[in-house]
Short mmCIF file of N, CA and C in Angstrom, two decimals:
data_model
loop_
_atom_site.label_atom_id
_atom_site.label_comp_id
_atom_site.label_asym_id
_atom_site.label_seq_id
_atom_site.Cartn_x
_atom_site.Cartn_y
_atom_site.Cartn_z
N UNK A 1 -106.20 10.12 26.36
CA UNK A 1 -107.43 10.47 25.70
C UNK A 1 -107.18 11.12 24.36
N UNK A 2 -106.16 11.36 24.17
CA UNK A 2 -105.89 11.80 22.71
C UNK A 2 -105.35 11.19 21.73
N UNK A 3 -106.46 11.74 20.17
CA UNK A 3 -106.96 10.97 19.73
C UNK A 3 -108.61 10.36 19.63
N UNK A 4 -109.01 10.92 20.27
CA UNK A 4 -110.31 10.73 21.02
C UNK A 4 -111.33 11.71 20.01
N UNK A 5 -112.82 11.31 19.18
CA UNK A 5 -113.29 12.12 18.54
C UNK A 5 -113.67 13.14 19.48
N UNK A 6 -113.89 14.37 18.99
CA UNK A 6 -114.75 15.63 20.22
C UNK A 6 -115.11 16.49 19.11
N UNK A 7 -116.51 16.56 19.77
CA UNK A 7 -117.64 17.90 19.18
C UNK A 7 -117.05 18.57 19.51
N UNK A 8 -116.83 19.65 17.70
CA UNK A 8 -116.38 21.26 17.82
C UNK A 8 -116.98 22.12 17.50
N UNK A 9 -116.96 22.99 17.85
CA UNK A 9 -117.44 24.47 17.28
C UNK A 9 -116.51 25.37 17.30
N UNK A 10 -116.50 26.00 15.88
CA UNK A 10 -115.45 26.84 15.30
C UNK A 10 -116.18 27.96 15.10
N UNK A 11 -116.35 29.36 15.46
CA UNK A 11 -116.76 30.29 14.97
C UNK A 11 -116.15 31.86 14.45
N UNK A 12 -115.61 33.14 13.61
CA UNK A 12 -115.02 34.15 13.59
C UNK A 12 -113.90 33.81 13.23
N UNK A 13 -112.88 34.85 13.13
CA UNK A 13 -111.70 34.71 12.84
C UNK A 13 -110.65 35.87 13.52
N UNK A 14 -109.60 35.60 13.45
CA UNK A 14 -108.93 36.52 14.55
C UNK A 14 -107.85 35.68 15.19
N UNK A 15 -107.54 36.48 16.39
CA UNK A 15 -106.31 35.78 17.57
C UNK A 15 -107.50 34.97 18.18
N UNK A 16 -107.14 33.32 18.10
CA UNK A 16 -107.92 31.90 18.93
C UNK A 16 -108.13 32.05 20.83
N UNK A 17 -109.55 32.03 20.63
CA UNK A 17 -109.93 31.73 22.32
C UNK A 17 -111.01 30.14 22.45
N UNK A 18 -110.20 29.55 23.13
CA UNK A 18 -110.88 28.68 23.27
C UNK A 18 -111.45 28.40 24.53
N UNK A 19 -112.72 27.53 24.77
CA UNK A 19 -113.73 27.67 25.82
C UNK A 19 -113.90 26.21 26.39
N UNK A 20 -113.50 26.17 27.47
CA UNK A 20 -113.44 24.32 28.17
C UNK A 20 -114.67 24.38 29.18
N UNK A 21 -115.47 23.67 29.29
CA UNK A 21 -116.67 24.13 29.88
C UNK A 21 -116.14 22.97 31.09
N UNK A 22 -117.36 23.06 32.00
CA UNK A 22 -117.01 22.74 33.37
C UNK A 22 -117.26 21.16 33.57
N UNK A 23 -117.69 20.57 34.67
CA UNK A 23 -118.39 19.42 35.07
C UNK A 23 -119.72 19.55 34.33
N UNK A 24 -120.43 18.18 34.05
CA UNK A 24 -121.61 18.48 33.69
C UNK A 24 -121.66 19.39 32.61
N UNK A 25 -121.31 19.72 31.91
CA UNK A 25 -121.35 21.04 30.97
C UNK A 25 -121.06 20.28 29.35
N UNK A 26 -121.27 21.57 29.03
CA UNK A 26 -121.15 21.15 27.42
C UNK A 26 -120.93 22.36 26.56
N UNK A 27 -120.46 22.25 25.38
CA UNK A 27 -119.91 23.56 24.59
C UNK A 27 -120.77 24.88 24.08
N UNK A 28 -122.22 24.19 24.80
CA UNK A 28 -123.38 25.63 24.92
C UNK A 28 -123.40 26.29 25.79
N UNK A 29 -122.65 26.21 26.81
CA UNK A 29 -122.01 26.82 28.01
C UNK A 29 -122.16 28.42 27.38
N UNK A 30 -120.77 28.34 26.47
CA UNK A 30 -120.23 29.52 25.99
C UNK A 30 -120.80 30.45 25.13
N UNK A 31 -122.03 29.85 24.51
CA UNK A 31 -122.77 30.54 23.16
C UNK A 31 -122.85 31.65 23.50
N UNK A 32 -123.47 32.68 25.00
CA UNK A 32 -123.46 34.41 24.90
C UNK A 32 -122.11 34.53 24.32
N UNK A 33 -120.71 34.30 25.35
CA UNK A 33 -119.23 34.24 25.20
C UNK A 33 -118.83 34.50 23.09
N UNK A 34 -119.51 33.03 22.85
CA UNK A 34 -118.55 33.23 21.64
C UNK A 34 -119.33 34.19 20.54
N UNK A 35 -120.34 34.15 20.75
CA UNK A 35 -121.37 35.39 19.75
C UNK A 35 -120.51 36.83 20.19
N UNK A 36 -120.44 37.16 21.16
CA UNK A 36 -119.83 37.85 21.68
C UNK A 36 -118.89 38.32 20.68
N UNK A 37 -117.76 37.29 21.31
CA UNK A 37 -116.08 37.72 21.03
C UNK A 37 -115.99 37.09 19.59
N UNK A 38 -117.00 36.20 18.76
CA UNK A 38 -116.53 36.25 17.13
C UNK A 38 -116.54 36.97 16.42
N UNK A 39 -116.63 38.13 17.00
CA UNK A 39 -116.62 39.25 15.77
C UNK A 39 -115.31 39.75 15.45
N UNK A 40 -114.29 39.41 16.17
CA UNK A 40 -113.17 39.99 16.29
C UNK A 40 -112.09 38.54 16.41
N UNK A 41 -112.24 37.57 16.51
CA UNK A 41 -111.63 36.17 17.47
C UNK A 41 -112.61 35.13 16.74
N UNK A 42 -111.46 34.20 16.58
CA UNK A 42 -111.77 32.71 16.23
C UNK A 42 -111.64 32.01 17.31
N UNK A 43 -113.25 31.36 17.52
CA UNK A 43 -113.36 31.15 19.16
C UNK A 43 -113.90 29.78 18.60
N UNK A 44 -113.94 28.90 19.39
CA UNK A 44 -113.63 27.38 19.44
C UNK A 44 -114.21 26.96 21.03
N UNK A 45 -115.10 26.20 20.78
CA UNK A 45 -115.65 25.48 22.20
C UNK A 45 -116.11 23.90 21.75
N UNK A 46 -115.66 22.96 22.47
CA UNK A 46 -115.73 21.62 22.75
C UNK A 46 -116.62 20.81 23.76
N UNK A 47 -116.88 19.96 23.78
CA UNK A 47 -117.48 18.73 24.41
C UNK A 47 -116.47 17.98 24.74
N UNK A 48 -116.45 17.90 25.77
CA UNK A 48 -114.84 17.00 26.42
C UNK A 48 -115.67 16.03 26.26
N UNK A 49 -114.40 14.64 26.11
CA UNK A 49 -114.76 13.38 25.82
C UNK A 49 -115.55 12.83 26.84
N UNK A 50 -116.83 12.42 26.73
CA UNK A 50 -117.77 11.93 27.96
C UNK A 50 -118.58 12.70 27.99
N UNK A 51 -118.88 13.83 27.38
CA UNK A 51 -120.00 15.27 27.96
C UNK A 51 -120.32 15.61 26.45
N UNK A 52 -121.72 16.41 26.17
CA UNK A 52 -122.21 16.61 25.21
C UNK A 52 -122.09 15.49 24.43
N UNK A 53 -121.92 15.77 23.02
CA UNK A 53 -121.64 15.20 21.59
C UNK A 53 -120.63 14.12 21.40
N UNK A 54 -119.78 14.06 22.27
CA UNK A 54 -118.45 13.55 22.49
C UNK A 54 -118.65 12.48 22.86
N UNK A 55 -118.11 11.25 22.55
CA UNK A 55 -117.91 9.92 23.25
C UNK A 55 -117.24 10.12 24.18
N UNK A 56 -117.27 8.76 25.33
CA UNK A 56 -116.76 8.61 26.17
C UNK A 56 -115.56 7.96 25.95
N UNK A 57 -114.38 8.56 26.51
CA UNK A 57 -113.04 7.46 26.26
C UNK A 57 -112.77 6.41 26.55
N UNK A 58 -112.08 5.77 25.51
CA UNK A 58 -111.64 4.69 26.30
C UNK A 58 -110.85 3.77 27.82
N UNK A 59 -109.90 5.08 27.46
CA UNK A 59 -108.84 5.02 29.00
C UNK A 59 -110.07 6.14 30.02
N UNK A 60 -109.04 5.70 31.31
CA UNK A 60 -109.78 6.60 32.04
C UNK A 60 -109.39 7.93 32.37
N UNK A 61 -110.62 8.79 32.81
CA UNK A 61 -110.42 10.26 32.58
C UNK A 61 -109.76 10.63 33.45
N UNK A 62 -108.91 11.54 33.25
CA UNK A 62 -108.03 12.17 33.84
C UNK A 62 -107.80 13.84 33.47
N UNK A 63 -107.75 14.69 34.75
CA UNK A 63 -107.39 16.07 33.93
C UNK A 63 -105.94 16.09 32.67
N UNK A 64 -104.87 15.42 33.13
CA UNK A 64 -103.81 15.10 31.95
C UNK A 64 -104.28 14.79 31.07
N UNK A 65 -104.87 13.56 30.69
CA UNK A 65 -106.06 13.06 29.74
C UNK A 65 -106.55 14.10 29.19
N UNK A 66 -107.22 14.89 29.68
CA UNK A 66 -107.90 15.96 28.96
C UNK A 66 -107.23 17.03 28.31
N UNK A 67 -106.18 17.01 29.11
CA UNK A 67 -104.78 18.28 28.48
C UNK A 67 -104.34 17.96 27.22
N UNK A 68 -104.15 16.73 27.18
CA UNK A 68 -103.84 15.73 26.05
C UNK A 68 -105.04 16.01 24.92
N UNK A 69 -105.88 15.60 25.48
CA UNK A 69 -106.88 15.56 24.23
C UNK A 69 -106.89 17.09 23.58
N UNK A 70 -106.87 18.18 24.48
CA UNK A 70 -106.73 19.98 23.82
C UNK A 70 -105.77 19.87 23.22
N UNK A 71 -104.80 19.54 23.65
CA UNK A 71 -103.41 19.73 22.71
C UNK A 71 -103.42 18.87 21.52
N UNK A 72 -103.77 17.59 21.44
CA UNK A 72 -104.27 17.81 20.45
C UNK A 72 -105.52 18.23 19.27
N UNK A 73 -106.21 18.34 19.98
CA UNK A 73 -107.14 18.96 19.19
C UNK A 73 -107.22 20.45 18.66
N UNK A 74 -106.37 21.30 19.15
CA UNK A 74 -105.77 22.40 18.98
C UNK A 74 -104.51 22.28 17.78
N UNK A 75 -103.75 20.98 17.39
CA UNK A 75 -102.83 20.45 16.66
C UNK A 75 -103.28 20.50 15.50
N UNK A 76 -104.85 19.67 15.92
CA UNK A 76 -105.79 19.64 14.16
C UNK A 76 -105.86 20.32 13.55
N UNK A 77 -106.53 21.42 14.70
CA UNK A 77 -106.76 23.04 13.69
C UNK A 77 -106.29 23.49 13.52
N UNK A 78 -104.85 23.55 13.51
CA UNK A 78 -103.62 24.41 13.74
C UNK A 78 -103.87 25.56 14.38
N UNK A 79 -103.93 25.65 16.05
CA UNK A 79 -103.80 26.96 16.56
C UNK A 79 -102.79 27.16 17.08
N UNK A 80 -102.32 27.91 16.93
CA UNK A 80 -100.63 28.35 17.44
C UNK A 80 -101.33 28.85 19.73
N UNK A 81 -100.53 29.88 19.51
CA UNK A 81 -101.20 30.12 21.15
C UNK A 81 -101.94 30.75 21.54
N UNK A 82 -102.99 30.08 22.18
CA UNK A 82 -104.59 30.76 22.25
C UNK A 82 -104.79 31.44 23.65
N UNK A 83 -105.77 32.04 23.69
CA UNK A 83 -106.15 32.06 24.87
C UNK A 83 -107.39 31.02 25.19
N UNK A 84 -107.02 30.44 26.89
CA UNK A 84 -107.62 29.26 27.24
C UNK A 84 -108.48 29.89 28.29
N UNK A 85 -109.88 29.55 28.27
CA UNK A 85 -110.79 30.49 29.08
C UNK A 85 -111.64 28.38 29.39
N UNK A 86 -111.42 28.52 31.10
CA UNK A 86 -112.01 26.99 31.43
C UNK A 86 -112.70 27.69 32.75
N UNK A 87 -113.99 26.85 32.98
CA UNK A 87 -114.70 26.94 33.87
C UNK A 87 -114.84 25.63 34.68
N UNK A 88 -114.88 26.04 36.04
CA UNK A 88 -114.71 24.85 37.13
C UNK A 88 -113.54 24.00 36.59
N UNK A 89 -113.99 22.65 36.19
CA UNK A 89 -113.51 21.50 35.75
C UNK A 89 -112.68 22.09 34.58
N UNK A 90 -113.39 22.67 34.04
CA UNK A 90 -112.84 23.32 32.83
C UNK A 90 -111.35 24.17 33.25
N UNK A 91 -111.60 24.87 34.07
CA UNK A 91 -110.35 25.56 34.71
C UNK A 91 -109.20 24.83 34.98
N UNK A 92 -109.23 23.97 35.48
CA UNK A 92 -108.31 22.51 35.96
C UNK A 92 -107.55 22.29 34.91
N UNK A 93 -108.69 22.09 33.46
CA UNK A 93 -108.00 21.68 32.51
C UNK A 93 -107.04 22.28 31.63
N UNK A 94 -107.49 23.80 31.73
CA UNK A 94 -106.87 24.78 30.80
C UNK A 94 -105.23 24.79 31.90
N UNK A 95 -105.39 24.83 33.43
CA UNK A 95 -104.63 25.03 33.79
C UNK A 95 -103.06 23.88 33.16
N UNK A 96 -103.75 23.05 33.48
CA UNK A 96 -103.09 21.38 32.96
C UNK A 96 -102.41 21.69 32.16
N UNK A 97 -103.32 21.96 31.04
CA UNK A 97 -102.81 22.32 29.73
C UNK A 97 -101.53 23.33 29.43
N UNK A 98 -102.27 24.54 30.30
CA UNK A 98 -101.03 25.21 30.04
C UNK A 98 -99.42 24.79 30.77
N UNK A 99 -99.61 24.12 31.89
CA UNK A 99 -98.22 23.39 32.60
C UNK A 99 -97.69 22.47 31.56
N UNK A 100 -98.57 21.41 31.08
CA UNK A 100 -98.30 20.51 30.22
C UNK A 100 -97.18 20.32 28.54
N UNK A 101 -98.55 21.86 28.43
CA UNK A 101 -98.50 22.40 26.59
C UNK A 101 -97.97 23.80 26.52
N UNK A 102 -97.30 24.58 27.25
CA UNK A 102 -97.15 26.15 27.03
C UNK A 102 -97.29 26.67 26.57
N UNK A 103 -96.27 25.91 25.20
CA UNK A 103 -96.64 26.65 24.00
C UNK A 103 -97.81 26.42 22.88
N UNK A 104 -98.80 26.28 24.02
CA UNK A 104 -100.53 26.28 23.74
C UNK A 104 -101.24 27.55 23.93
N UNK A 105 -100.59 28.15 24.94
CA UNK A 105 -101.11 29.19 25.79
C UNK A 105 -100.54 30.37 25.94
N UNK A 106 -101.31 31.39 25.16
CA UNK A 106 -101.05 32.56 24.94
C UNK A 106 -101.03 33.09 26.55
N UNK A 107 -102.73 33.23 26.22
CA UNK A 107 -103.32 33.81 28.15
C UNK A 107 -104.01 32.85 28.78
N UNK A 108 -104.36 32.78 29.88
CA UNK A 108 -105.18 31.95 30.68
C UNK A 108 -106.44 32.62 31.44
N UNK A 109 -107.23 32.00 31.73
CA UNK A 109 -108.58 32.76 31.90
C UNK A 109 -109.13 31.92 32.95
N UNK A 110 -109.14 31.91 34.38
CA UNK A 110 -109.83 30.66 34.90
C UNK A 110 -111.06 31.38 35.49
N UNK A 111 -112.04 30.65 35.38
CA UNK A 111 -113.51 31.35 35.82
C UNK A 111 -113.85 30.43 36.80
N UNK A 112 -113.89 30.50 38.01
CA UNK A 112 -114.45 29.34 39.24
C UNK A 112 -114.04 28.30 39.03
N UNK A 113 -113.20 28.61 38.72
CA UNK A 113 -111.84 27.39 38.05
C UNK A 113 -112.04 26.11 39.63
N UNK A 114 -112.06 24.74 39.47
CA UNK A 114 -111.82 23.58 40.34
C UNK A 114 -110.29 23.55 40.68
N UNK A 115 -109.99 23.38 41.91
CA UNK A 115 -108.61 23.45 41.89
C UNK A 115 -108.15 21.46 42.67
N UNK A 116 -106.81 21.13 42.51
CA UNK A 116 -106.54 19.65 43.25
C UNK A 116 -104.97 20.39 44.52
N UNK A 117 -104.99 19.44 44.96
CA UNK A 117 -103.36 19.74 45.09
C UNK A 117 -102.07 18.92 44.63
N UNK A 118 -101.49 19.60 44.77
CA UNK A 118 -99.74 19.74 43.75
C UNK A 118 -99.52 17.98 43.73
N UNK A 119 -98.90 17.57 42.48
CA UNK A 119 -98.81 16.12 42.98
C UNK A 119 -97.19 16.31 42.47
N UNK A 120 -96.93 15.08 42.31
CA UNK A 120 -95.40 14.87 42.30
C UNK A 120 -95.07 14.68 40.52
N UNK A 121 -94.18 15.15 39.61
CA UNK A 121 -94.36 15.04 38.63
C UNK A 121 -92.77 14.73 37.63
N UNK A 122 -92.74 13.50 36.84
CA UNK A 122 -91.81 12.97 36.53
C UNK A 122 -91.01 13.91 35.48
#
């Protein structure tokens, strides 16, 4: 999935928190969240590919897929290591991400985070 266009929102400036919203969800999820913490933090929330603003991908979705698509989309903006704050689905992904991308991930934040079990990995 990366490579893939995705609705952003960039707001504040500071150490980067970014916001992966859940199933069903979309990057208005976070609006109390990032009003919040932009006063201090450059906070960043997305539309995963298929949800909100975002097209749907081409390949099929996958939480890797989606790890892929943060990492890079985190590449664009140049964020060095953020903190990753994901809800449900969203949680899955940040988790992904951080196994995947490490050096993506400052802190991790899972909020009713979706969980799978362990698969086998090359």
């Amino acid at each position: 999935m990366a490579g893939n266009a995705v609705n952003t929102v960039e707001i504040g400036s500071g150490p980067p928190i970014v916001f992966i919203h859940g199933l069903s969800g979309c990057w208005p999820n976070w609006l109390e969240q990032m009003g919040a913490l932009s006063a201090s933090n450059r906070v960043i929330a997305m539309d995963l590919p298929g949800f909100g603003h975002s097209p749907m991908p081409a390949e099929p979705i996958s939480m890797e897929g989606y790890a892929r698509t943060l990492d890079g989309l985190l590449g664009e903006l140049d964020v060095g290591p953020a903190a990753l704050v994901g809800n449900s689905m969203g949680g899955l992904i940040a988790a992904e991400t951080a196994i995947s991308f490490p050096a993506r991930v400052g802190r991790l934040v899972l909020v009713s985070a979706a969980g799978s079990r362990p698969s086998a990995r090359a």
